[in-house]
């Protein structure tokens, strides 16, 4: 069931993304659309959209109403990868087996394509189509969660911390905080936006936050493990990106065995939060799948 | 009256900006706040916020309700200057008499500070405080106008066109389109958001759009004139930035005298749109002030 559902979520998310960031041909600024689409359609696993759609469905909500938010969060994730890859940031030439955006389109266009995707995420939330579909109140609430998670108190804050800890030895507290913000914040926002789209109650939103926080941390731990023992790519991190810069991570902090154990326990804890949902099966299987990368 | 009102608008806008982008000291990502505030409080003329507040007041609206939008548009304007100044873009070392953001904080932090300001603009629109003050419908409508103007069909689109026309001879049509998007779109959004905050009708919004489009174009023409005959800085363009790269502009297209005449006519046309507003004096004087830079 998991793979079929994931495939379907990916298909509807990509259709929506294609509507939000159209192929333009008659505009003087065509290039920026090409550049945005290059990174947007480059084989991302669409895990964040799957969380938005999965939580909405787990609550018996109408997944159509979650779709604009699923697309918006993927737009933001994609912009963050483009800016992260820039020469002045991680200076990565390859991502997902293809040259990075700035390698193909030049740095200036890559900066603007990133800006454009970030801005377009909010255009999608504010759009007449979205507001007609979900109502002004839901659009505002979901937008608030997304913007809070993407900004300087969320993901961007995490990127700053990450940069400043490059090549340093960091405390477990710093590593936790960094991951909580850099990757955790958007994962949590995805879960909560799915809940908001389905009209969830406070208890369900709290459960979703806990689930997301657990799989987010488990994901990061496994990522650190894979940087040591081999690799896979699910959440869109560049392959092996952290392996060679001596950054403190969960493996350097706790060792391989203890790290594996932590990831296992976090995955179980995530699954245990799901009993307040009507149809939790997809989310339980998703947690397992993310853990299984470990093997 | 004009200067007093402008000073007051600047004061309340800057107070609001200071609340939205706080000085943080207890966070691991403090640097990004320092970097955002460095550019945010660097002597900008706050013309766009003045348009938001001025249109709201011209309609007899409650200027408190326009204030979050006045701040949001200034956040977006500021982010665009930081990214524009980057080495990979215009590569400017100085702005408003001070070293540019990346010179002080490094390129990576400057990219993230720009991203942070852009994102923070939408956080401000979505915030509980804003929504309580203006209602969900108004927040959504103003946010839609802002996001549309800031994005790839607006300002970012204009930046791409600008970049691609560097050092080329361009048609009058391209020059118009470029300016319409790069600076005109946000100026128009400012006017329209002020109207939305005051609950304007369609006729008033159309008039505001025409006013903004006229002063936007007049402003650009005068900017091009000043690049030839001397300089001043109002809308935040780097001093003399376009003078030395052989770009086609209004002066190269029409000559000094004709360009001056066009700016004068556009200013008159802007003022003529104002008779549908209750208290148009500030906006009329503002149009004159922007034109007077010419002398």
Coordinates of C-alpha atoms in Angstrom, one line a residue:
Chain A
X1 CA 0.0 0.0 0.0
X2 CA 2.8 2.4 0.9
X3 CA 4.5 2.6 -2.5
X4 CA 1.2 2.9 -4.4
X5 CA 0.1 5.7 -2.2
X6 CA 3.5 7.4 -2.4
X7 CA 3.4 7.2 -6.1
X8 CA -0.1 8.7 -6.3
X9 CA 0.9 11.5 -3.9
X10 CA 4.0 12.2 -6.0
X11 CA 1.9 12.3 -9.2
X12 CA -0.8 14.7 -7.9
X13 CA 1.9 16.9 -6.2
X14 CA 3.9 17.1 -9.4
X15 CA 0.8 17.9 -11.4
X16 CA 0.0 20.8 -9.0
X17 CA 3.6 22.0 -9.0
X18 CA 3.5 22.1 -12.8
X19 CA 0.4 24.3 -12.6
X20 CA 2.0 26.6 -10.1
X21 CA 5.3 26.9 -11.9
X22 CA 4.3 26.8 -15.5
X23 CA 6.6 26.4 -18.5
X24 CA 6.5 30.0 -19.8
X25 CA 7.5 30.8 -23.4
X26 CA 6.1 34.3 -24.2
X27 CA 7.8 36.3 -21.3
X28 CA 11.0 38.3 -21.3
X29 CA 11.9 36.5 -18.0
X30 CA 11.4 32.9 -19.4
X31 CA 14.8 31.9 -18.1
X32 CA 13.7 32.0 -14.4
X33 CA 10.9 29.6 -15.1
X34 CA 13.2 27.2 -16.8
X35 CA 15.6 27.4 -13.9
X36 CA 12.9 26.9 -11.3
X37 CA 11.5 24.0 -13.2
X38 CA 14.9 22.4 -13.6
X39 CA 15.3 22.0 -9.9
X40 CA 11.6 21.4 -9.2
X41 CA 11.4 18.4 -11.5
X42 CA 14.6 16.7 -10.8
X43 CA 13.5 13.5 -9.1
X44 CA 12.8 14.7 -5.6
X45 CA 11.2 12.1 -3.4
X46 CA 8.3 14.4 -2.4
X47 CA 8.4 13.2 1.2
X48 CA 7.1 16.5 2.7
X49 CA 4.1 16.7 0.3
X50 CA 3.4 13.0 1.2
X51 CA 3.3 14.0 4.9
X52 CA 0.9 16.9 4.1
X53 CA -1.4 14.6 2.1
X54 CA -0.9 11.6 4.4
X55 CA -2.0 13.5 7.5
X56 CA -5.0 15.0 5.8
X57 CA -6.1 11.5 4.7
X58 CA -5.3 9.9 8.0
X59 CA -7.9 12.3 9.5
X60 CA -10.4 11.4 6.8
X61 CA -9.9 14.9 5.2
X62 CA -10.3 15.8 1.6
X63 CA -6.9 15.5 0.1
X64 CA -7.7 18.1 -2.6
X65 CA -7.7 20.7 0.2
X66 CA -4.2 19.6 1.3
X67 CA -2.7 19.7 -2.2
X68 CA -1.9 23.4 -2.4
X69 CA 0.0 23.1 0.9
X70 CA 1.8 20.0 -0.3
X71 CA 3.0 21.9 -3.3
X72 CA 3.9 25.0 -1.4
X73 CA 6.1 23.1 1.0
X74 CA 7.9 21.4 -1.8
X75 CA 8.5 24.8 -3.5
X76 CA 10.2 25.9 -0.3
X77 CA 12.2 22.8 0.1
X78 CA 13.4 23.1 -3.5
X79 CA 14.4 26.8 -3.1
X80 CA 16.4 25.9 0.0
X81 CA 18.3 23.3 -1.9
X82 CA 19.2 25.7 -4.7
X83 CA 20.5 28.3 -2.3
X84 CA 22.3 25.7 -0.2
X85 CA 24.2 24.5 -3.2
X86 CA 25.5 27.9 -4.2
X87 CA 29.2 28.5 -4.3
X88 CA 29.0 30.8 -1.3
X89 CA 27.1 28.2 0.6
X90 CA 27.9 24.4 0.3
X91 CA 29.4 24.9 -3.2
X92 CA 27.9 21.7 -4.6
X93 CA 28.1 20.9 -8.3
X94 CA 25.9 17.9 -8.3
X95 CA 22.5 17.0 -6.8
X96 CA 20.4 14.0 -7.5
X97 CA 22.8 13.0 -10.2
X98 CA 22.5 16.2 -12.2
X99 CA 24.5 19.5 -12.2
X100 CA 23.1 21.9 -9.6
X101 CA 21.0 24.9 -10.6
X102 CA 23.8 27.5 -10.6
X103 CA 26.1 25.2 -12.7
X104 CA 23.4 25.1 -15.4
X105 CA 21.9 28.6 -15.1
X106 CA 24.6 30.7 -13.5
X107 CA 24.7 31.9 -9.9
X108 CA 22.6 35.1 -10.4
X109 CA 19.7 33.2 -12.0
X110 CA 20.0 30.4 -9.3
X111 CA 19.7 33.1 -6.6
X112 CA 16.6 34.5 -8.3
X113 CA 15.1 31.1 -9.1
X114 CA 15.4 30.3 -5.4
X115 CA 13.8 33.6 -4.4
X116 CA 11.1 32.9 -7.0
X117 CA 10.2 29.5 -5.7
X118 CA 10.1 30.8 -2.1
X119 CA 7.8 33.6 -3.1
X120 CA 5.7 31.4 -5.3
X121 CA 5.0 29.1 -2.4
X122 CA 3.1 32.0 -0.7
X123 CA 1.5 33.0 -4.0
X124 CA 0.0 29.5 -4.0
X125 CA -1.3 29.8 -0.5
X126 CA -2.8 33.3 -1.1
X127 CA -4.3 32.4 -4.5
X128 CA -8.0 32.7 -5.2
X129 CA -8.1 29.1 -6.1
X130 CA -6.7 28.0 -2.8
X131 CA -8.8 30.3 -0.8
X132 CA -12.0 29.2 -2.6
X133 CA -11.1 25.6 -2.0
X134 CA -10.1 25.7 1.7
X135 CA -11.5 29.1 3.0
X136 CA -9.6 32.1 4.1
X137 CA -9.1 30.9 7.7
X138 CA -7.5 27.6 6.7
X139 CA -5.3 29.3 4.1
X140 CA -4.1 31.7 6.7
X141 CA -3.5 29.0 9.4
X142 CA -1.6 26.8 7.0
X143 CA 0.4 29.7 5.6
X144 CA 1.3 30.8 9.1
X145 CA 2.7 27.3 10.0
X146 CA 4.6 27.1 6.7
X147 CA 6.1 30.6 6.9
X148 CA 7.1 30.1 10.6
X149 CA 8.8 26.9 9.8
X150 CA 10.6 28.2 6.7
X151 CA 12.0 31.4 8.2
X152 CA 14.7 32.6 10.6
X153 CA 13.1 30.9 13.6
X154 CA 12.9 27.7 11.5
X155 CA 14.8 26.3 8.5
X156 CA 16.8 29.5 7.7
X157 CA 17.9 29.7 11.3
X158 CA 19.0 26.1 11.1
X159 CA 21.1 26.9 8.0
X160 CA 22.9 29.7 9.8
X161 CA 23.7 27.4 12.7
X162 CA 24.8 24.7 10.3
X163 CA 27.2 27.1 8.5
X164 CA 28.6 28.5 11.7
X165 CA 29.3 25.0 13.1
X166 CA 31.1 23.8 10.0
X167 CA 34.4 22.2 11.0
X168 CA 33.7 22.7 14.7
X169 CA 33.1 20.3 17.5
X170 CA 29.5 20.9 18.7
X171 CA 27.5 19.8 21.7
X172 CA 24.6 17.4 21.4
X173 CA 22.4 20.3 22.2
X174 CA 23.6 22.3 19.3
X175 CA 23.3 19.3 16.9
X176 CA 19.8 18.7 18.1
X177 CA 18.8 22.3 17.7
X178 CA 20.4 22.5 14.3
X179 CA 18.5 19.5 13.0
X180 CA 15.3 20.5 14.6
X181 CA 15.4 23.8 12.7
X182 CA 17.2 22.9 9.5
X183 CA 15.2 19.8 8.5
X184 CA 12.8 19.2 11.4
X185 CA 10.9 22.5 11.1
X186 CA 9.6 21.8 7.6
X187 CA 8.8 18.2 8.3
X188 CA 6.7 19.3 11.3
X189 CA 5.0 22.0 9.2
X190 CA 4.1 19.4 6.6
X191 CA 2.4 17.2 9.2
X192 CA 0.6 20.1 10.8
X193 CA -0.6 21.6 7.5
X194 CA -2.1 18.3 6.6
X195 CA -4.0 18.3 9.9
X196 CA -5.1 21.9 9.3
X197 CA -6.4 21.1 5.8
X198 CA -8.5 18.3 7.4
X199 CA -9.8 20.5 10.2
X200 CA -8.0 18.5 13.0
X201 CA -8.4 19.2 16.7
X202 CA -5.7 20.3 19.1
X203 CA -5.0 16.7 20.2
X204 CA -4.5 15.5 16.7
X205 CA -2.2 18.4 15.8
X206 CA -0.1 17.7 18.9
X207 CA 0.2 14.1 17.9
X208 CA 1.1 15.0 14.4
X209 CA 3.9 17.3 15.7
X210 CA 5.3 14.6 17.9
X211 CA 5.2 12.1 15.0
X212 CA 7.0 14.6 12.8
X213 CA 9.5 15.5 15.4
X214 CA 10.3 11.8 15.9
X215 CA 10.6 10.8 12.3
X216 CA 12.6 14.0 11.6
X217 CA 15.1 13.2 14.2
X218 CA 15.2 9.5 13.3
X219 CA 15.7 10.6 9.7
X220 CA 18.7 12.7 10.6
X221 CA 20.3 10.0 12.7
X222 CA 20.0 7.6 9.9
X223 CA 21.4 10.1 7.5
X224 CA 24.4 10.5 9.7
X225 CA 24.7 6.7 9.9
X226 CA 24.5 6.4 6.1
X227 CA 27.2 9.0 5.7
X228 CA 29.4 6.5 7.5
X229 CA 28.3 3.1 6.2
X230 CA 26.9 3.9 2.7
X231 CA 24.2 6.0 1.3
X232 CA 20.7 6.5 0.1
X233 CA 18.8 9.7 -0.5
X234 CA 15.2 10.3 0.6
X235 CA 14.8 13.8 2.1
X236 CA 16.8 15.4 -0.6
X237 CA 20.1 15.8 1.2
X238 CA 23.2 15.8 -1.1
X239 CA 24.7 12.4 -1.0
X240 CA 27.6 12.2 1.4
X241 CA 27.5 15.9 1.9
X242 CA 28.3 15.8 5.6
X243 CA 30.7 13.0 5.6
X244 CA 33.8 14.9 4.7
X245 CA 33.7 18.1 6.7
X246 CA 34.2 16.8 10.3
X247 CA 30.9 18.1 11.5
X248 CA 29.7 16.8 14.8
X249 CA 26.7 14.5 14.2
X250 CA 24.7 11.7 15.8
X251 CA 27.3 9.1 14.9
X252 CA 30.3 11.1 16.2
X253 CA 28.2 11.9 19.4
X254 CA 26.9 8.4 20.2
X255 CA 28.6 5.8 18.0
X256 CA 26.9 3.7 15.3
X257 CA 25.1 1.2 17.5
X258 CA 23.6 3.6 19.9
X259 CA 22.6 5.9 17.0
X260 CA 20.8 2.9 15.3
X261 CA 19.0 2.2 18.6
X262 CA 17.9 5.8 18.9
X263 CA 16.5 5.8 15.4
X264 CA 14.6 2.6 16.1
X265 CA 13.1 4.0 19.3
X266 CA 12.1 7.3 17.7
X267 CA 10.4 5.4 14.8
X268 CA 8.4 3.3 17.3
X269 CA 7.5 6.5 19.3
X270 CA 6.3 8.1 16.1
X271 CA 4.1 5.2 15.3
X272 CA 2.7 5.2 18.8
X273 CA 1.4 8.7 18.3
X274 CA -0.9 7.6 15.5
X275 CA -3.8 6.1 17.5
X276 CA -5.7 9.4 17.5
X277 CA -6.0 9.2 13.7
X278 CA -8.8 7.5 11.8
X279 CA -6.6 5.9 9.1
X280 CA -3.0 5.8 10.3
X281 CA -1.7 2.9 8.1
X282 CA 0.1 5.0 5.5
X283 CA 1.9 7.1 8.2
X284 CA 3.0 4.1 10.1
X285 CA 4.4 2.5 7.0
X286 CA 6.1 5.7 6.0
X287 CA 7.9 5.9 9.4
X288 CA 9.1 2.3 8.9
X289 CA 10.2 3.0 5.3
X290 CA 12.3 6.0 6.5
X291 CA 13.8 3.8 9.2
X292 CA 14.5 1.0 6.8
X293 CA 17.0 3.1 4.8
X294 CA 19.2 2.1 7.7
X295 CA 19.5 -1.5 6.5
Chain B
X1 CA 2.6 68.8 5.5
X2 CA 4.4 66.3 3.3
X3 CA 7.7 66.1 5.3
X4 CA 5.9 65.9 8.6
X5 CA 3.7 63.1 7.4
X6 CA 6.6 61.3 5.8
X7 CA 8.6 61.5 9.0
X8 CA 5.7 60.1 11.0
X9 CA 5.1 57.3 8.5
X10 CA 8.8 56.4 8.6
X11 CA 8.7 56.4 12.4
X12 CA 5.8 54.1 12.7
X13 CA 7.1 51.8 9.9
X14 CA 10.4 51.5 11.6
X15 CA 8.9 50.8 15.0
X16 CA 6.9 48.0 13.3
X17 CA 9.9 46.7 11.5
X18 CA 11.8 46.6 14.8
X19 CA 9.0 44.4 16.2
X20 CA 8.9 42.1 13.2
X21 CA 12.7 41.7 13.0
X22 CA 13.8 41.8 16.6
X23 CA 17.3 42.1 17.9
X24 CA 17.9 38.5 19.2
X25 CA 20.6 37.6 21.6
X26 CA 19.7 34.2 23.0
X27 CA 19.6 32.2 19.8
X28 CA 22.2 30.1 18.1
X29 CA 21.3 31.9 14.8
X30 CA 21.7 35.4 16.2
X31 CA 23.9 36.4 13.2
X32 CA 21.1 36.3 10.7
X33 CA 19.1 38.8 12.8
X34 CA 22.1 41.1 13.0
X35 CA 22.5 40.8 9.3
X36 CA 18.8 41.5 8.5
X37 CA 18.7 44.5 10.8
X38 CA 21.9 45.9 9.4
X39 CA 20.2 46.3 6.0
X40 CA 16.7 47.0 7.3
X41 CA 17.9 50.0 9.4
X42 CA 20.3 51.7 7.0
X43 CA 18.5 54.9 6.2
X44 CA 16.0 53.7 3.6
X45 CA 13.5 56.4 2.6
X46 CA 10.5 54.2 3.3
X47 CA 8.7 55.4 0.2
X48 CA 6.8 52.1 -0.3
X49 CA 5.5 52.1 3.3
X50 CA 4.5 55.7 2.8
X51 CA 2.4 54.8 -0.2
X52 CA 0.7 52.0 1.7
X53 CA -0.1 54.3 4.6
X54 CA -0.8 57.3 2.4
X55 CA -3.5 55.5 0.3
X56 CA -5.1 54.0 3.4
X57 CA -5.3 57.6 4.9
X58 CA -6.4 59.1 1.6
X59 CA -9.4 56.8 1.9
X60 CA -10.1 57.7 5.5
X61 CA -9.0 54.3 6.6
X62 CA -7.4 53.3 9.9
X63 CA -3.7 53.5 9.3
X64 CA -3.0 50.9 12.0
X65 CA -4.5 48.4 9.7
X66 CA -2.2 49.3 6.8
X67 CA 0.9 49.2 9.0
X68 CA 1.7 45.4 8.8
X69 CA 1.5 45.7 5.0
X70 CA 3.7 48.8 5.0
X71 CA 6.3 46.9 7.0
X72 CA 5.9 43.7 4.9
X73 CA 6.6 45.6 1.6
X74 CA 9.7 47.2 3.1
X75 CA 11.0 43.8 4.2
X76 CA 10.7 42.6 0.6
X77 CA 12.3 45.7 -0.8
X78 CA 15.2 45.3 1.6
X79 CA 15.7 41.6 0.8
X80 CA 15.8 42.5 -2.9
X81 CA 18.5 45.1 -2.4
X82 CA 20.7 42.5 -0.4
X83 CA 20.4 39.9 -3.1
X84 CA 20.8 42.5 -5.9
X85 CA 24.1 43.7 -4.3
X86 CA 25.6 40.2 -4.2
X87 CA 28.9 39.5 -6.1
X88 CA 27.1 37.2 -8.5
X89 CA 24.4 39.9 -9.2
X90 CA 25.4 43.6 -9.3
X91 CA 28.5 43.1 -7.1
X92 CA 28.0 46.4 -5.2
X93 CA 30.2 47.1 -2.2
X94 CA 28.5 50.2 -1.0
X95 CA 24.8 51.1 -0.5
X96 CA 23.5 54.2 1.2
X97 CA 27.0 55.2 2.2
X98 CA 27.7 51.9 4.0
X99 CA 29.3 48.6 3.0
X100 CA 26.7 46.2 1.6
X101 CA 25.4 43.3 3.6
X102 CA 27.7 40.6 2.1
X103 CA 30.8 42.8 2.6
X104 CA 30.0 43.0 6.3
X105 CA 28.5 39.5 7.0
X106 CA 29.8 37.4 4.1
X107 CA 27.9 36.1 1.1
X108 CA 26.3 33.1 2.6
X109 CA 24.8 35.0 5.5
X110 CA 23.7 37.8 3.1
X111 CA 21.9 35.2 0.9
X112 CA 20.1 33.8 4.0
X113 CA 19.4 37.2 5.5
X114 CA 17.7 38.1 2.2
X115 CA 15.7 34.8 2.2
X116 CA 14.9 35.5 5.9
X117 CA 13.5 39.0 5.2
X118 CA 11.4 37.8 2.2
X119 CA 10.0 35.0 4.3
X120 CA 9.4 37.3 7.3
X121 CA 7.3 39.6 5.2
X122 CA 4.8 36.8 4.8
X123 CA 5.1 35.7 8.4
X124 CA 4.0 39.3 9.2
X125 CA 1.0 39.0 6.9
X126 CA -0.1 35.6 8.2
X127 CA 0.5 36.6 11.9
X128 CA -2.3 36.3 14.5
X129 CA -1.7 39.9 15.3
X130 CA -2.3 41.0 11.7
X131 CA -5.3 38.8 11.2
X132 CA -6.9 39.9 14.4
X133 CA -6.4 43.5 13.4
X134 CA -7.6 43.4 9.7
X135 CA -9.5 40.1 9.4
X136 CA -8.5 37.0 7.4
X137 CA -10.0 38.2 4.1
X138 CA -8.1 41.5 4.1
X139 CA -4.9 39.8 5.1
X140 CA -5.3 37.3 2.3
X141 CA -6.1 40.0 -0.3
X142 CA -3.2 42.2 0.7
X143 CA -0.9 39.2 0.8
X144 CA -2.0 38.1 -2.6
X145 CA -1.2 41.5 -4.1
X146 CA 2.2 41.6 -2.3
X147 CA 3.3 38.1 -3.3
X148 CA 2.1 38.6 -6.9
X149 CA 4.1 41.8 -7.2
X150 CA 7.3 40.4 -5.5
X151 CA 7.5 37.2 -7.5
X152 CA 8.5 35.9 -10.9
X153 CA 5.7 37.7 -12.6
X154 CA 6.7 40.9 -10.9
X155 CA 9.9 42.2 -9.3
X156 CA 12.0 39.0 -9.7
X157 CA 10.9 38.7 -13.3
X158 CA 12.1 42.3 -13.7
X159 CA 15.5 41.5 -12.2
X160 CA 15.9 38.6 -14.6
X161 CA 15.1 40.9 -17.6
X162 CA 17.5 43.5 -16.2
X163 CA 20.3 41.1 -15.9
X164 CA 19.8 39.7 -19.3
X165 CA 19.8 43.1 -20.9
X166 CA 23.0 44.2 -19.3
X167 CA 25.2 45.8 -21.9
X168 CA 22.7 45.3 -24.7
X169 CA 20.7 47.7 -26.7
X170 CA 17.0 47.2 -25.8
X171 CA 13.8 48.4 -27.3
X172 CA 11.6 50.9 -25.6
X173 CA 9.1 48.1 -25.0
X174 CA 11.7 46.0 -23.1
X175 CA 12.8 49.0 -21.1
X176 CA 9.2 49.8 -20.1
X177 CA 8.5 46.1 -19.2
X178 CA 11.7 45.8 -17.2
X179 CA 10.9 48.9 -15.1
X180 CA 7.2 48.0 -14.8
X181 CA 8.3 44.7 -13.2
X182 CA 11.5 45.5 -11.4
X183 CA 10.4 48.7 -9.6
X184 CA 6.8 49.4 -10.8
X185 CA 5.3 46.2 -9.5
X186 CA 6.1 46.8 -5.8
X187 CA 5.1 50.5 -6.0
X188 CA 1.8 49.5 -7.4
X189 CA 1.4 46.8 -4.7
X190 CA 2.0 49.4 -2.1
X191 CA -0.7 51.6 -3.3
X192 CA -3.2 48.8 -3.7
X193 CA -2.4 47.3 -0.3
X194 CA -3.2 50.7 1.3
X195 CA -6.5 50.7 -0.5
X196 CA -7.3 47.1 0.6
X197 CA -6.5 48.0 4.2
X198 CA -9.0 50.8 4.0
X199 CA -11.7 48.7 2.3
X200 CA -11.5 50.6 -1.0
X201 CA -13.9 50.0 -3.9
X202 CA -12.9 48.9 -7.4
X203 CA -12.8 52.4 -8.8
X204 CA -10.5 53.6 -6.1
X205 CA -8.2 50.6 -6.5
X206 CA -8.0 51.2 -10.3
X207 CA -7.2 54.9 -9.6
X208 CA -4.5 53.9 -7.1
X209 CA -3.0 51.5 -9.7
X210 CA -2.9 54.2 -12.3
X211 CA -1.3 56.7 -9.8
X212 CA 1.3 54.2 -8.9
X213 CA 2.1 53.2 -12.4
X214 CA 2.5 56.8 -13.4
X215 CA 4.8 57.8 -10.4
X216 CA 6.7 54.5 -10.8
X217 CA 7.5 55.3 -14.4
X218 CA 8.2 59.0 -13.7
X219 CA 10.5 57.9 -10.9
X220 CA 12.4 55.6 -13.3
X221 CA 12.7 58.3 -15.9
X222 CA 14.0 60.8 -13.4
X223 CA 16.4 58.1 -12.1
X224 CA 17.8 57.8 -15.6
X225 CA 18.1 61.5 -15.9
X226 CA 19.9 61.8 -12.6
X227 CA 22.3 59.1 -13.7
X228 CA 23.3 61.5 -16.4
X229 CA 23.1 64.9 -14.8
X230 CA 23.8 64.2 -11.1
X231 CA 22.2 62.1 -8.4
X232 CA 19.9 61.7 -5.5
X233 CA 18.5 58.5 -4.0
X234 CA 14.9 58.0 -3.0
X235 CA 13.6 54.6 -4.0
X236 CA 16.8 52.8 -2.8
X237 CA 18.6 52.4 -6.0
X238 CA 22.4 52.3 -5.7
X239 CA 23.7 55.7 -6.6
X240 CA 24.9 55.9 -10.2
X241 CA 24.4 52.1 -10.6
X242 CA 23.1 52.2 -14.1
X243 CA 25.3 55.0 -15.4
X244 CA 28.3 52.9 -16.3
X245 CA 27.0 49.8 -18.0
X246 CA 25.6 51.2 -21.2
X247 CA 22.1 50.0 -20.5
X248 CA 19.4 51.4 -22.7
X249 CA 17.3 53.7 -20.6
X250 CA 14.8 56.5 -20.9
X251 CA 17.5 59.1 -21.6
X252 CA 19.3 57.0 -24.2
X253 CA 15.9 56.3 -25.8
X254 CA 14.3 59.8 -25.8
X255 CA 17.0 62.3 -24.8
X256 CA 17.1 64.5 -21.7
X257 CA 14.5 67.1 -22.7
X258 CA 11.9 64.7 -23.9
X259 CA 12.5 62.5 -20.8
X260 CA 11.9 65.4 -18.5
X261 CA 8.7 66.2 -20.3
X262 CA 7.5 62.7 -20.0
X263 CA 8.2 62.6 -16.2
X264 CA 6.3 65.9 -15.8
X265 CA 3.3 64.6 -17.7
X266 CA 3.3 61.3 -15.8
X267 CA 3.3 63.2 -12.5
X268 CA 0.4 65.4 -13.6
X269 CA -1.5 62.3 -14.7
X270 CA -0.8 60.6 -11.3
X271 CA -2.2 63.6 -9.5
X272 CA -5.3 63.7 -11.8
X273 CA -6.2 60.2 -10.6
X274 CA -6.6 61.4 -7.1
X275 CA -10.1 62.9 -7.2
X276 CA -11.8 59.7 -6.1
X277 CA -10.0 59.9 -2.8
X278 CA -11.3 61.7 0.3
X279 CA -8.0 63.2 1.4
X280 CA -5.6 63.2 -1.6
X281 CA -3.2 66.0 -0.4
X282 CA -0.4 63.8 0.8
X283 CA -0.3 61.7 -2.3
X284 CA -0.4 64.7 -4.6
X285 CA 2.5 66.3 -2.7
X286 CA 4.4 63.0 -2.7
X287 CA 4.1 62.8 -6.5
X288 CA 5.5 66.3 -6.8
X289 CA 8.3 65.5 -4.4
X290 CA 9.4 62.5 -6.4
X291 CA 9.3 64.7 -9.6
X292 CA 11.2 67.5 -7.9
X293 CA 14.3 65.3 -7.6
X294 CA 14.7 66.2 -11.2
X295 CA 15.6 69.8 -10.4

